[in-house]
Amino acid sequence: YIHPRPIQDQAIPVVVAGKDVFGMANTGTGKTAAFLLPLIERISQLKLLKKRERVLIMAPTRELALQIEADFKTLSFGLGIFSVACVGGLPIGKQIREIERGVSFVIGTPGRLKDLMNQKVLDLSTCHTIVLDEADRMLDMGFREDMVFILGKCPIEGRQTLFFSATLSPEIKKLTAQFLKE
């Protein structure tokens, strides 16, 4: 990156400051880097301090979750921090092994994340940063209850929540009011 896109220029400083974010921008405008870059930096610094923290990134589709993970791998190359894509249509056994190994970034779709939580494989008690990418699309696809369930299992104290969306519907306003501090 030579010049940040507008969403990156506005969101990155707020994410670095540890504040909640509601970012609205069209698809293809750089939202993924707007949250991945500062979160990768934070987790790599915590790793140096021997502190463990996990980032949860929810996406509406398997394709988007896999794309986010591919971007994560490119941006975090050589830093010694790892991720797992938790999505349906791929073997769950490999996902379970990666979670148990201790990844820092869990990237997945609401349905698979909820399955892993119900199986007591995925513990979100160390998830102090939650990203909902394309939150409007997740709502359109009927994932509201899963989103609320998953967010309800994450710590409230000290949590940073990042919502990224292409639109600001009344339902998105309700969710942001419920889960964002500012």
C-alpha positions as a printed Julia matrix, in Angstrom:
182×3 Matrix{Float64}:
   0.0     0.0    0.0
   1.33    3.4   -0.99
  -1.7     5.57  -0.28
  -4.52    4.5    2.03
  -8.04    4.35   0.68
 -10.56    6.65   2.45
 -11.99    3.84   4.64
  -8.45    2.84   5.67
  -7.41    6.43   6.33
 -10.39    6.97   8.61
 -10.69    3.55  10.3
  -7.09    2.53  11.0
  -6.33    5.28  13.58
  -9.59    4.52  15.42
  -8.88    0.77  15.43
  -5.33    1.42  16.67
  -6.77    3.55  19.47
  -8.84    0.53  20.57
 -12.2     2.16  19.92
 -15.28    0.61  18.35
 -15.8     1.3   14.66
 -18.73    1.39  12.3
 -17.25    1.62   8.81
 -19.48    2.03   5.8
 -18.01    1.67   2.33
 -18.83   -0.14  -0.87
 -17.38   -3.53  -1.71
 -13.86   -3.3   -3.12
 -12.87   -0.13  -1.29
 -10.29   -1.62   1.08
 -12.36   -2.44   4.16
 -10.46   -5.7    4.78
  -7.09   -3.95   5.08
  -8.73   -1.25   7.2
  -9.24   -3.79   9.97
  -6.57   -6.42   9.26
  -3.53   -4.12   9.22
  -4.01   -2.59  12.69
  -5.21   -5.87  14.23
  -2.22   -7.81  12.86
   0.05   -5.12  14.29
  -1.65   -5.31  17.72
  -1.57   -9.11  17.92
   2.06   -9.3   16.78
   3.01   -6.78  19.51
   1.05   -8.74  22.15
   2.83  -11.92  21.03
   6.18  -10.24  21.69
   4.93   -9.45  25.19
   3.86  -13.1   25.62
   0.19  -12.1   25.9
  -2.49  -14.16  24.19
  -5.48  -12.54  22.65
  -7.75  -13.75  19.89
  -9.47  -11.84  17.1
 -12.79  -13.11  15.75
 -13.8   -12.07  12.23
 -17.29  -12.99  11.01
 -18.22  -12.91   7.34
 -21.5   -13.87   5.64
 -20.08  -16.34   3.11
 -17.41  -19.0    2.86
 -15.88  -17.18  -0.11
 -15.48  -13.92   1.79
 -14.09  -15.68   4.88
 -11.52  -17.49   2.72
 -10.63  -14.23   0.98
 -10.11  -12.5    4.33
  -7.9   -15.36   5.48
  -5.85  -15.18   2.27
  -5.36  -11.43   2.84
  -4.43  -12.14   6.46
  -1.75  -14.64   5.39
  -0.29  -12.17   2.92
  -0.25   -9.26   5.39
   1.04  -11.28   8.35
   3.69  -13.3    6.51
   6.74  -13.86   8.7
   5.2   -12.53  11.92
   4.51  -15.92  13.5
   0.81  -15.33  14.02
  -1.73  -17.72  12.58
  -5.35  -17.96  11.53
  -8.01  -20.52  10.75
 -10.95  -20.24   8.38
 -14.01  -21.8   10.02
 -16.48  -22.34   7.21
 -18.89  -25.0    6.07
 -18.0   -27.08   3.06
 -14.48  -27.73   4.34
 -13.44  -30.53   6.73
 -14.26  -29.5   10.28
 -11.52  -31.74  11.73
  -8.74  -29.56  10.33
 -10.47  -26.45  11.69
 -10.74  -28.04  15.14
  -7.04  -28.97  15.12
  -6.04  -25.41  14.16
  -8.19  -23.89  16.93
  -6.76  -26.3   19.48
  -3.24  -25.46  18.29
  -3.86  -21.86  19.33
  -4.47  -19.51  16.42
  -4.73  -15.77  16.99
  -7.28  -15.03  14.24
 -10.49  -17.02  13.82
 -12.21  -16.1   10.57
 -15.53  -17.72   9.82
 -19.16  -17.76   8.94
 -21.78  -17.53  11.7
 -23.13  -21.06  11.19
 -19.77  -22.83  11.45
 -18.61  -20.63  14.32
 -21.77  -21.47  16.25
 -21.28  -25.19  15.5
 -17.73  -25.05  16.89
 -18.93  -23.19  19.98
 -21.71  -25.71  20.59
 -19.14  -28.53  20.32
 -17.09  -26.7   23.01
 -14.14  -26.39  20.62
 -14.24  -22.63  20.15
 -13.98  -20.59  23.35
 -14.43  -16.86  22.8
 -13.42  -15.79  26.31
 -10.08  -14.46  25.0
 -11.69  -12.71  22.02
 -11.35   -9.05  22.83
 -11.71   -7.9   19.22
 -14.67   -8.85  17.05
 -15.07   -7.84  13.42
 -18.34   -8.2   11.54
 -17.51   -7.78   7.88
 -20.43   -7.15   5.54
 -22.76   -7.05   8.54
 -25.63   -5.88   6.34
 -25.29   -8.95   4.15
 -25.22  -11.27   7.19
 -28.53   -9.76   8.28
 -29.97  -10.14   4.77
 -28.96  -13.81   4.84
 -30.81  -14.41   8.13
 -27.81  -14.61  10.5
 -29.08  -12.07  13.06
 -29.71  -14.62  15.83
 -26.35  -16.33  15.23
 -24.56  -12.97  15.28
 -26.22  -11.99  18.56
 -25.49  -15.44  20.06
 -21.81  -15.28  19.09
 -21.33  -11.69  20.23
 -23.03  -12.61  23.49
 -20.3   -15.19  24.19
 -17.47  -12.68  23.83
 -16.18  -10.63  26.77
 -17.88   -7.28  27.23
 -15.23   -5.65  29.39
 -12.39   -4.37  27.23
 -13.96   -5.6   24.0
 -13.45   -3.78  20.72
 -16.18   -4.33  18.14
 -15.78   -3.4   14.49
 -18.75   -3.37  12.11
 -18.16   -2.95   8.4
 -21.09   -2.63   6.04
 -22.02   -1.29   2.62
 -25.35    0.07   3.86
 -26.9     1.5    7.03
 -30.27   -0.18   7.4
 -32.52    0.2   10.46
 -31.5    -3.34  11.5
 -27.79   -2.44  11.32
 -28.51    0.65  13.43
 -30.13   -1.6   16.07
 -27.15   -3.98  16.13
 -24.61   -1.18  16.36
 -26.58    0.44  19.18
 -26.64   -2.92  20.99
 -22.98   -3.87  20.59
 -20.87   -0.74  19.99
 -19.79    1.4   22.91
 -19.36    4.6   20.92
